[in-house]
Coordinates of C-alpha atoms in Angstrom, one line a residue:
Chain F
M1169 CA 0.3 14.5 0.6
S1170 CA -0.5 12.6 3.8
S1171 CA -3.8 14.3 4.3
L1172 CA -5.0 14.4 0.7
V1173 CA -3.7 11.1 -0.6
F1174 CA -3.5 9.2 2.7
A1175 CA -2.0 6.1 1.1
G1176 CA 1.4 5.1 2.4
A1177 CA 2.7 2.8 -0.3
A1178 CA 1.8 5.3 -3.0
Q1179 CA 3.3 8.2 -1.0
F1180 CA 6.6 6.4 -0.5
S1181 CA 6.8 5.5 -4.1
A1182 CA 6.0 9.0 -5.2
I1183 CA 8.7 10.4 -2.9
A1184 CA 11.2 7.9 -4.5
L1185 CA 10.3 9.3 -7.9
W1186 CA 10.1 13.0 -6.8
P1187 CA 10.4 15.8 -8.1
P1188 CA 7.6 15.7 -10.6
A1189 CA 9.4 17.9 -13.1
S1190 CA 9.9 14.9 -15.4
A1191 CA 8.0 12.3 -13.6
A1192 CA 4.5 13.7 -12.8
L1193 CA 2.7 11.4 -15.1
V1194 CA 4.6 8.3 -13.9
I1195 CA 3.9 9.3 -10.3
V1196 CA 0.2 9.7 -10.8
F1197 CA 0.0 6.5 -12.8
T1198 CA 2.1 4.6 -10.2
T1199 CA -0.3 5.9 -7.5
L1200 CA -3.2 4.6 -9.5
V1201 CA -1.8 1.1 -10.0
I1202 CA -0.6 0.8 -6.4
N1203 CA -4.1 1.8 -5.1
L1204 CA -6.1 -0.3 -7.5
R1205 CA -6.6 -2.8 -4.7
H1206 CA -9.0 -0.3 -3.0
L1207 CA -11.5 -1.2 -5.8
L1208 CA -11.6 -4.7 -4.5
M1209 CA -11.7 -3.6 -0.9
G1210 CA -14.6 -1.2 -1.5
A1211 CA -16.5 -3.9 -3.3
A1212 CA -16.0 -6.4 -0.5
L1213 CA -17.7 -4.0 2.0
R1214 CA -20.7 -3.7 -0.2
P1215 CA -23.1 -6.0 1.8
W1216 CA -22.8 -3.6 4.8
L1217 CA -22.2 -0.2 3.2
S1218 CA -25.2 -0.6 0.8
R1219 CA -27.5 -0.2 3.8
L1220 CA -26.1 3.3 4.6
R1221 CA -27.0 6.6 3.1
R1222 CA -24.8 7.5 0.1
R1223 CA -23.6 10.6 1.9
D1224 CA -22.4 8.4 4.8
V1225 CA -20.7 5.9 2.6
Y1226 CA -18.6 8.0 0.2
P1227 CA -17.0 10.2 2.9
S1228 CA -16.2 7.1 5.0
L1229 CA -14.5 5.5 2.0
F1230 CA -12.1 8.5 1.7
L1231 CA -10.3 7.3 4.7
M1232 CA -10.3 3.5 3.9
N1233 CA -6.9 1.8 3.9
D1234 CA -5.6 -1.8 4.3
E1235 CA -5.6 -1.9 8.0
T1236 CA -9.0 -0.3 8.7
W1237 CA -10.6 -2.2 5.8
A1238 CA -9.3 -5.5 7.3
L1239 CA -10.4 -4.6 10.8
T1240 CA -13.8 -3.4 9.5
L1241 CA -14.4 -6.6 7.5
R1242 CA -13.5 -8.7 10.5
E1243 CA -15.8 -6.8 12.8
L1244 CA -18.8 -6.7 10.4
S1245 CA -18.3 -10.4 9.5
A1246 CA -18.4 -11.3 13.2
G1247 CA -21.8 -9.6 13.6
Y1248 CA -20.9 -6.1 14.7
R1249 CA -23.7 -3.9 13.4
D1250 CA -22.2 -0.5 12.9
A1251 CA -20.6 0.2 9.6
A1252 CA -19.4 3.5 11.1
F1253 CA -16.5 1.4 12.3
L1254 CA -14.9 2.1 8.9
A1255 CA -15.2 5.9 9.4
G1256 CA -14.1 5.7 13.1
S1257 CA -11.0 3.6 12.5
G1258 CA -10.3 5.8 9.4
V1259 CA -10.3 9.0 11.5
T1260 CA -8.0 7.4 14.1
I1261 CA -5.5 6.3 11.5
F1262 CA -5.8 9.7 9.7
V1263 CA -4.8 11.6 12.9
A1264 CA -1.9 9.2 13.5
W1265 CA -0.7 9.3 9.9
V1266 CA -0.9 13.1 9.4
G1267 CA 0.5 13.7 12.9
S1268 CA 3.4 11.5 12.3
T1269 CA 4.1 13.1 9.0
V1270 CA 4.3 16.5 10.6
L1271 CA 6.4 15.2 13.4
G1272 CA 8.8 13.6 11.0
R1273 CA 9.1 16.8 9.1
W1274 CA 10.1 18.7 12.2
T1275 CA 12.5 16.1 13.6
G1276 CA 13.8 15.0 10.2
T1277 CA 16.5 17.6 10.1
V1278 CA 17.7 16.6 13.6
V1279 CA 18.4 12.9 12.8
V1280 CA 21.5 13.4 10.7
E1281 CA 22.1 9.9 9.4
P1282 CA 19.0 7.7 9.2
E1283 CA 21.2 4.9 7.8
K1284 CA 23.0 4.6 11.2
V1285 CA 19.8 3.7 12.9
G1286 CA 18.4 1.6 10.1
L1287 CA 15.6 4.1 9.5
D1288 CA 16.1 3.9 5.7
F1289 CA 15.2 0.2 6.0
V1290 CA 11.9 1.0 7.6
F1291 CA 10.0 1.3 4.3
A1292 CA 11.2 -2.1 3.2
A1293 CA 10.4 -3.6 6.6
V1294 CA 6.8 -2.3 6.5
F1295 CA 6.2 -3.7 3.0
L1296 CA 7.8 -7.0 4.0
T1297 CA 5.5 -7.3 7.0
L1298 CA 2.4 -6.4 4.9
L1299 CA 3.5 -9.1 2.5
V1300 CA 3.7 -11.7 5.3
G1301 CA 0.1 -10.7 6.1
L1302 CA -1.0 -11.1 2.5
W1303 CA 0.6 -14.5 2.0
K1304 CA -2.1 -17.0 1.3
G1305 CA 0.0 -20.0 0.4
K1306 CA 2.2 -21.6 -2.2
G1307 CA 0.0 -20.1 -5.0
D1308 CA 1.5 -16.7 -4.2
L1309 CA 5.1 -17.8 -4.7
V1310 CA 5.3 -17.7 -8.5
P1311 CA 3.4 -14.5 -9.0
W1312 CA 5.5 -12.8 -6.4
L1313 CA 8.8 -14.1 -7.7
V1314 CA 7.8 -12.9 -11.2
A1315 CA 6.9 -9.5 -9.8
G1316 CA 10.2 -9.3 -7.9
A1317 CA 12.3 -10.4 -10.8
V1318 CA 10.6 -8.1 -13.3
A1319 CA 10.9 -5.2 -10.8
V1320 CA 14.6 -5.8 -10.2
L1321 CA 15.3 -6.1 -13.9
A1322 CA 13.3 -3.0 -14.7
S1323 CA 15.0 -1.0 -12.0
E1324 CA 18.4 -1.9 -13.4
T1325 CA 17.6 -1.3 -17.0
L1326 CA 14.9 1.3 -17.1
G1327 CA 15.9 3.3 -14.0
E1328 CA 13.8 4.7 -11.3
N1329 CA 10.4 5.4 -12.8
W1330 CA 8.8 2.2 -14.2
Y1331 CA 9.9 -0.7 -12.2
V1332 CA 7.0 -0.7 -9.7
V1333 CA 4.3 -0.6 -12.4
L1334 CA 6.0 -3.2 -14.6
G1335 CA 6.7 -5.6 -11.7
A1336 CA 3.1 -5.1 -10.5
I1337 CA 1.6 -5.8 -13.9
A1338 CA 3.7 -8.9 -14.5
G1339 CA 3.0 -10.3 -11.0
T1340 CA -0.7 -9.5 -11.3
A1341 CA -0.9 -11.1 -14.8
V1342 CA 0.7 -14.3 -13.5
G1343 CA -1.5 -14.2 -10.4
S1344 CA -4.7 -13.9 -12.3
F1345 CA -4.1 -17.3 -13.9
R1346 CA -4.2 -19.1 -10.6
R1347 CA -6.7 -21.9 -10.6
A1348 CA -8.7 -22.5 -7.5
E1349 CA -7.1 -21.6 -4.1
S1350 CA -3.9 -23.5 -3.6
Chain O
M800 CA 3.9 30.0 -5.8
S801 CA 6.8 29.0 -8.0
P802 CA 6.1 26.8 -11.1
S803 CA 7.8 23.8 -9.5
D804 CA 5.7 24.3 -6.3
A805 CA 2.6 24.5 -8.4
L806 CA 3.5 21.3 -10.3
A807 CA 4.2 19.6 -7.0
F808 CA 0.9 20.6 -5.6
G809 CA -0.9 19.7 -8.8
T810 CA 0.7 16.3 -8.8
I811 CA -0.4 15.7 -5.2
V812 CA -4.0 16.7 -6.0
A813 CA -4.0 14.4 -9.0
M814 CA -2.7 11.6 -6.8
A815 CA -5.4 12.3 -4.3
A816 CA -8.1 12.3 -7.0
V817 CA -6.9 9.1 -8.4
T818 CA -6.6 7.4 -5.0
Y819 CA -10.1 8.5 -3.9
A820 CA -11.4 7.2 -7.2
T821 CA -10.0 3.8 -6.3
R822 CA -11.5 3.9 -2.8
A823 CA -15.0 5.0 -3.9
G824 CA -14.9 3.2 -7.2
G825 CA -14.9 -0.4 -5.9
F826 CA -18.1 0.2 -3.9
W827 CA -19.7 2.2 -6.7
L828 CA -18.8 -0.4 -9.4
S829 CA -20.1 -3.2 -7.2
T830 CA -23.5 -1.5 -7.2
K831 CA -23.5 -1.5 -11.0
F832 CA -21.8 -4.8 -12.0
V833 CA -21.2 -8.3 -10.6
L834 CA -17.5 -9.1 -10.1
S835 CA -16.5 -12.1 -12.2
A836 CA -14.3 -14.8 -10.6
R837 CA -11.5 -14.0 -13.0
L838 CA -11.6 -10.3 -12.3
E839 CA -11.7 -10.9 -8.6
R840 CA -8.6 -13.1 -8.8
T841 CA -6.8 -10.4 -10.8
L842 CA -7.7 -7.7 -8.3
Q843 CA -6.6 -9.9 -5.4
A844 CA -3.2 -10.5 -7.1
I845 CA -2.5 -6.8 -7.2
P846 CA -1.5 -5.9 -3.6
G847 CA 1.1 -8.7 -3.4
A848 CA 2.6 -7.9 -6.8
V849 CA 2.8 -4.2 -6.0
L850 CA 4.4 -4.7 -2.6
V851 CA 6.9 -7.1 -3.9
S852 CA 7.8 -4.8 -6.8
L853 CA 8.3 -2.0 -4.3
V854 CA 10.6 -3.9 -2.0
A855 CA 12.5 -6.3 -4.3
P856 CA 15.0 -3.8 -5.8
Q857 CA 15.8 -2.3 -2.4
I858 CA 16.5 -5.8 -0.9
V859 CA 18.6 -6.8 -3.8
D860 CA 20.7 -3.7 -3.5
G861 CA 20.8 -4.0 0.3
G862 CA 23.7 -6.5 0.4
V863 CA 24.2 -8.7 3.3
A864 CA 22.7 -6.3 5.8
G865 CA 19.6 -6.1 3.7
A866 CA 19.3 -9.8 3.4
V867 CA 19.8 -10.5 7.1
A868 CA 17.4 -7.7 8.1
S869 CA 14.8 -8.9 5.6
A870 CA 15.0 -12.4 6.9
G871 CA 14.6 -11.2 10.5
T872 CA 11.7 -8.9 9.6
I873 CA 9.8 -11.7 7.9
A874 CA 10.5 -14.2 10.7
V875 CA 9.2 -11.8 13.4
A876 CA 6.2 -10.8 11.3
A877 CA 5.3 -14.4 10.7
R878 CA 5.7 -15.2 14.4
T879 CA 4.1 -12.2 16.1
K880 CA 2.0 -10.6 13.3
N881 CA 3.1 -7.4 15.0
L882 CA 4.1 -4.6 12.6
L883 CA 6.0 -2.6 15.1
A884 CA 8.0 -5.5 16.3
A885 CA 8.9 -6.6 12.8
V886 CA 9.9 -3.1 11.7
V887 CA 12.0 -2.5 14.8
T888 CA 13.7 -5.9 14.3
G889 CA 14.5 -5.0 10.7
A890 CA 15.9 -1.6 11.6
V891 CA 18.0 -2.9 14.4
L892 CA 19.4 -5.8 12.3
V893 CA 20.3 -3.7 9.4
S894 CA 22.2 -1.2 11.5
L895 CA 23.9 -4.0 13.5
V896 CA 25.1 -5.8 10.4
R897 CA 26.3 -2.6 8.9
L898 CA 28.1 -1.8 12.1
L899 CA 29.8 -5.1 12.1
S900 CA 30.9 -5.1 8.4

């Protein structure tokens, strides 16, 4: 999963919903919704990527993720010429990501109780940190509260499968009504 | 390959296809259409909404330990902008509070 999908939030969600016996469709749909932001990220890079050959652009995009996109955007906006930055940073993260997945698989059976060391909290901590980075001001407060409330309600009433998608849709819907930047 | 293995692999391939479609699709669509302001706002709202939805139930279920660790994680993240520092803080806090309660 780490090498083909290469998308942390989606992978963690999928694992929470695993096995796919009853949840395959929900897993794939959740993956789609979680990763929709890539549409915006790819579009944002258009001014620079449009100057490359198609066969350089589309493989580079395979490895794009939040961190490398943000770094690439920053570099290119500051005048750095080489759009290959996207591919290069992507490869670096790919090696680290897949390598860590393999390492975790091997050592996972050795760490008996992740709860004792707080490892089970790591997912939440990563997402919280990403949220801090995404925070753009008071305008985010209501959409995020709505997303959280709907997600919590959905997870209590509808169980494991739908709460991410429903919370995300609710939060996005509210967020799309923002007037100019606040 | 057993049927459940095949299903697992098929699910992963479907996830990969869908994910790559989102990665390539934004650039591809931008060569075909212009992004309206409303659509752009909507797309920008998505990551935050998704991340909050992922994290909220776990925090709510996490009790005091979860609350303290979350507050600490957010504080360190806001201060240092350092992912590793924030995550380590959260893990340490959650295990500490659990130990003490």
